[in-house]
Phi, psi and omega in degrees: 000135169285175184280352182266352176276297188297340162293354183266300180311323162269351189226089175305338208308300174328293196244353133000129156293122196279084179270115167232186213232139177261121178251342195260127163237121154356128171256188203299289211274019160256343171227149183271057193287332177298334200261011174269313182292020193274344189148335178283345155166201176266150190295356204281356203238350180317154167261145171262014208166144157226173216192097176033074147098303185281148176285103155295086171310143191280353185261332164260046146257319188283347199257354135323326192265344165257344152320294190307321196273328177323291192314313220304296192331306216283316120026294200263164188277329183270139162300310179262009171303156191264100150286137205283100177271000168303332182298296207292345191262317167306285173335308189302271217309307166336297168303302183296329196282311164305260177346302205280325190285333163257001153298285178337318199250352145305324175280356202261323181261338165101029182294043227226139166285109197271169176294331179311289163334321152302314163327305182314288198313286191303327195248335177273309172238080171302150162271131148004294180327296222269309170246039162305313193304336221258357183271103176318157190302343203273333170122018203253147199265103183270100186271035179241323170309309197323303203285315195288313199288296170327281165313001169159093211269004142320350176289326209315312210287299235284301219284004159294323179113179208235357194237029162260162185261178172301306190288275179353331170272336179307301172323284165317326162278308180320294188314309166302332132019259166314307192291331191274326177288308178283325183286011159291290196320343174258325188285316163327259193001299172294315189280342191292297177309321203287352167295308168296330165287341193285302201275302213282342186232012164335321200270350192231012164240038180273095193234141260208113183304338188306293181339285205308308157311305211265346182252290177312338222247298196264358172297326207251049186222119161235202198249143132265126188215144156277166140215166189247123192215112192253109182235177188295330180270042164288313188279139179274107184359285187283030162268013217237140173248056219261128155306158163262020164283288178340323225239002172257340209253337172282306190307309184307322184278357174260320196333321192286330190284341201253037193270177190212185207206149209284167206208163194197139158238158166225140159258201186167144171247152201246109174276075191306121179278080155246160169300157186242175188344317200268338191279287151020281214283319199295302189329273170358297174291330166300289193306348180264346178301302169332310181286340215239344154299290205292309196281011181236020174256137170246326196293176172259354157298315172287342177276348149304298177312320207248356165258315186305321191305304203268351220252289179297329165330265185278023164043078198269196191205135194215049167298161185308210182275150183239135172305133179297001185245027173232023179222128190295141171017271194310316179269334183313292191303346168277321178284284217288326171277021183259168171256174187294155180076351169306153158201132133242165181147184004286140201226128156297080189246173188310327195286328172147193200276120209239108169261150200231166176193088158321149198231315189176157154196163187206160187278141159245165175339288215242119183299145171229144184257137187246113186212152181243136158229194204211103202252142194259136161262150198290132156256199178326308210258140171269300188317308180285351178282340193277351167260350157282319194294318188293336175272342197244347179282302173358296176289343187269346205272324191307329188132359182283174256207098187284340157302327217258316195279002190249328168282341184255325168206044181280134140284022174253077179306343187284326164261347186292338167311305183286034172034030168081343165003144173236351223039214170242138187239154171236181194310145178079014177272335201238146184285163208305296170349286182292331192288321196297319164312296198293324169321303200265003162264155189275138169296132179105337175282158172249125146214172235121202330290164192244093147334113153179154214357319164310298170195219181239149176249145147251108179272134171280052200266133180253328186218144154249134143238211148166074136267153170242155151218148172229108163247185157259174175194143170235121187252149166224168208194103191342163138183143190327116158257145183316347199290317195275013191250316185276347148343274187318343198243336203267322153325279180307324176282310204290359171280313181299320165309347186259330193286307181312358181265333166130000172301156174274134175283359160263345184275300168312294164303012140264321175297356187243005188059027195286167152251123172257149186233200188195157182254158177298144165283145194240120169286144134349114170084353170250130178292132180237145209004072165073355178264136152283307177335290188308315180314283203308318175304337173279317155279002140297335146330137161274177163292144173102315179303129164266156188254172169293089188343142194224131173274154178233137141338126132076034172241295171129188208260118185248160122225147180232177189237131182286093213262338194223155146222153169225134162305179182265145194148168158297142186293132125355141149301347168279314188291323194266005186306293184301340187261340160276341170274003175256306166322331193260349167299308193302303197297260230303011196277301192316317210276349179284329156278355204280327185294343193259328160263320163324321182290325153339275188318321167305307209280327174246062136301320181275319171319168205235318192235142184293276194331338177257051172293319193294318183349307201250351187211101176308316186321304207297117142216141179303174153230150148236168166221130173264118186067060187287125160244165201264046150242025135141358200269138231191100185290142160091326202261306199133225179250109171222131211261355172297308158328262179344313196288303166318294146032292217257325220246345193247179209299104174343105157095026165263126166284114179276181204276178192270137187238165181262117173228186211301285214262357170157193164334158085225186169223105185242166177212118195280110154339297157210172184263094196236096148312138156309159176297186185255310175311315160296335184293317189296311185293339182306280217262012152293320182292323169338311187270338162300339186271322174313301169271007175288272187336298193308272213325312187276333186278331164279310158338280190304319143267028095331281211269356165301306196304299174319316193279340176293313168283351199276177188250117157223107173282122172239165214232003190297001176278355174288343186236348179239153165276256049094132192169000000 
């Protein structure tokens, strides 16, 4: 039988339909489930959405959503880590809204992902996912397990071995499955768009070898320039006059640039959910118990016995042995002057209030590196940046001060503040090159340069480790008791009742000493203070409507009021008045300057060189810039692509006339020129023209599928079923 007929016969995983039965329900405060089963319908049938028509059910959305945060937990290194699940309802809803508009626009286009195809994929070209399980230390891929397991992954148990238990093996085949079902479901998914790009961006990726060069050519060709720089904020706003005929008369010739999509504001006062006095006191009264158990013990067997005690009390923390460059400073630094079985505190650290109990250390398996570098970025020339990296390792080798040299000319700003410092990393952090170079130096050693996608690195190693450590800790720390979380709510409604009662919601929260604050106006579908939840609701709203008190994560407790809506439509002259009166300040502060560089040009038009300007003006100083290119980055000044663009384009040792550009004046003169090399052109623009055609191809898609989405009708209905998102 072949393999592709016995994969049909053995393995349904695949091409089944992925039907699954939603079993969990939410609890009340996150979802409104009393009110489904009060009478708006049964959960299995609720909608969370709808997408041009077609129906999202809240049970595969929602049991998407517990899939995602189950990966993320299994995902992180901490057990106990907090997952952000507002993200995660966000990521979803985003994701079904993608997936669902391009089936809709793939079946539209005659788009279909055959079972063949898919078929292909899994048993002829596995993707690195697939088969990394099946790949040996030497590196040899054992296709004959792959294909026997994929085709019928109920074998996992024989090929676990007899020293696994059932249910484990049970686990492992249910897991192996689960996976296989979604990577069919994500690989439909990829071919299904790469079809949809194929036909939308067919007319544009057609790129003219000439082009392509004569484009490579003038991107990678730069400038040495002098200049004379007139910039607007020489003048000062109030030297500036602007009328309301000016600032109605810019509005009428913009208007079109000023249309708007329906808008919601909001006010509001803010209740901070922190402890409050009383909580205070009870921390406090913990930490002395602690304290006052562990001092009434002397062996280091009771004082063990009497941390172990307080550790399950107060929910203490015993991670495994751990890398010293994974355990923070403060505590680190505490831990290292202890011996094992020490225990001290209560010690104040960031964390609360702190008891620590070394447990053990030991060297461990995977070495870790403390290393600082000095990254050279490819300019035109490859050969010369690798004869700059060489001149400049030279000098760190000479006794200069590798901190110093790293900050004046590494192109890595994230570490070059930091005198180039990486801290400490261990294997798979650094790309293979750079990792491999730093592993195999000797601590106190430089070496390089290390090629790689980036640039050329000159490496530092200053420390190796691979210590561990494993302690305990018990931390304590005010925190909000219910008593005082429900104060605050006892608050907060009773303000929104009274604003609902007819008080002004501003005379009441200044008699109540509230600070009201207000929101920006906000579209449909953009989040206000960090809530998509608080958004959708509000456009659920008349004007006027006080909403409930609402807790926000790591905010405190709102309530606010729906104070303004704007309709679909053009912005008010009201609305754009202050942002047209600072546009129409900057043009005339430009056109007030332009007399000021005219005046200028008289005087160094004749001069040979821009540089002897102070000759003919003391007031004229000069500026240069070196290696100019043409993208719009402007040193000192900003951003202006009219610069860059002169830059590139005008004739090599002419002083030009004065031109306008985003940010003033100027009057320049290019010095010289450096074209890529020929040898660099040839080796260049073939990739160019590949890249040149990846960009058109991905960039006409993606604004395309900007557009459907922006036009498709999508109801989403998640504020019925979550507080918070």
């Amino acid at each position: 039988m072949g393999t592709m007929e016995r994969m049909r016969k053995t393995s349904p995983y695949f091409l089944a339909a992925f039907a699954v039965l939603f079993v969990g329900f939410m609890v009340a405060s996150d979802a409104d489930i009393g009110s489904l089963i009060q009478g708006r319908g049964s959960i299995q049938t609720e909608l969370i959405g709808k997408i041009n028509g077609e129906e999202i059910l809240y049970k595969d959305f929602d049991l998407k959503v517990k899939e995602v945060i189950e990966q993320k937990r299994k995902q992180s290194s901490d057990p106990n880590a907090n997952i952000d699940e507002d993200q995660v309802i966000n990521q979803v809803w985003s994701q079904m809204v993608d997936e669902t508009l391009l089936k809709q626009e793939a079946k539209k286009a005659g788009v279909i992902v055959s079972d063949e195809e898919i078929l292909d994929v899994l048993l002829d070209n596995p993707p690195e996912s697939l088969r990394k399980p099946f790949t040996d230390s030497t590196g040899t891929f054992n296709n004959q397990l792959y294909l026997e397991l994929v085709t019928n992954p109920d074998k996992m148990g024989e090929a676990l071995g007899p020293n696994v238990s059932a249910e484990e093996k049970q686990k492992a085949i249910d897991d192996f499955k689960k996976y296989l079902i979604d990577f069919e479901k994500y690989l439909r998914q990829q071919k299904l768009a790469e079809g949809l790009i194929a036909v939308v961006s067919s007319s544009v990726s057609a790129v003219s070898p000439q082009y392509a060069k004569e484009k490579y050519i003038y991107d990678y060709t730069s400038s040495d320039v002098d200049f004379l720089f007139f910039g607007r904020d020489e003048i000062q706003d109030n030297q500036v006059q602007v009328t309301e005929k000016e600032i109605a008369d810019y509005y009428d010739k913009h208007k079109q640039a000023y249309k708007q999509k329906p808008q919601r504001r909001l006010k509001y006062i803010k209740f901070d959910i922190v402890p409050n006095i009383d909580d205070t006191i009870r921390a406090g009264k913990k930490v002395d118990r602690i304290t006052a158990d562990l001092a009434s013990v002397t062996t280091i067997l009771e004082k063990d016995s009497v941390f172990d005690l307080k550790m399950s009390e107060f929910g203490g923390n015993n991670p495994e042995f751990t890398l010293i460059k994974d355990i923070p400073d403060f505590k680190l630094n505490m831990l290292q002057t202890m011996n094992v079985n020490d225990i001290i505190g209560p010690v104040m650290t960031p964390d609360g209030i702190t008891f620590l109990r070394l447990d053990g250390k030991r060297s461990g398996e995977n070495e870790v590196v403390k290393a600082s570098h000095i990254l050279l970025k490819f300019s035109v020339n490859k050969d010369s940046t690798k004869a700059e990296a060489e001149r400049i390792m030279a000098r760190a080798k000479g006794g200069e001060d590798f901190a110093e040299l790293a900050r004046k000319y590494s192109g890595d700003p994230g570490s070059a503040s930091k005198g180039g410092d990486l801290g400490f990393f261990g294997k798979g952090a650094m790309l293979k090159p750079f990792e491999e170079a730093a592993f195999a130096a000797a601590p106190g050693s430089i070496v390089g340069p290390v090629e790689t996608e980036y640039g050329y690195h000159i490496i530092k190693v200053f420390e190796k480790k691979s210590d561990e450590i494993k302690y305990s800790e018990i931390v304590i720390k005010p925190i909000v008791s219910n008593t005082t979380k429900n104060m605050l709510f006892r608050n907060a409604y009773s303000f929104q009742k009274q604003v609902e009662e007819g008080h002004s919601f501003d005379n009441l929260a200044e008699k109540s000493k509230y600070k009201v604050q207000q929101t920006m106006f906000f579209t449909k579908g953009t989040p206000v203070l960090g809530s998509q939840y608080l958004s959708d609701l509000a456009f659920e709203s008349e004007t006027g409507t006080v909403l409930q008190p609402l807790e926000l994560k790591n905010q405190g407790l709102f309530v606010c009021v729906v104070t303004d809506s704007r309709e679909n439509g053009l912005r008010t002259l009201k609305d754009m008045k202050e942002f047209i009166r600072v546009q129409v300040t900057n043009i005339k502060k430009l056109d007030a300057v332009k007399s000021k560089a005219d005046a200028a040009y008289s005087k160094v038009a004749g001069l040979d060189a821009l540089s002897k300007a102070s000759t003919v003006d003391p007031l004229l100083v000069v500026k240069s810039l070196a290696g100019v290119q043409n993208t719009g980055n402007v040193q000192g000044i900003g951003e202006d692509f009219v610069f860059t663009t002169k830059a590139t384009n005008l004739p090599v040792l002419a002083i030009s006339k004065p031109f306008r550009g985003t940010m003033g004046y100027y009057i320049m003169q290019v010095k010289s020129r450096l074209a890529p090399p020929a040898e660099s052109i040839e080796k260049g623009y073939m990739q160019y023209i590949t890249k040149m055609k990846k960009d058109n191809y991905q960039n006409e898609f993606y604004q395309w599928f900007g557009k459907i989405k922006q036009d498709a009708d999508i109801e989403d209905y998640r504020v019925k079923f979550y507080r918070e998102y």
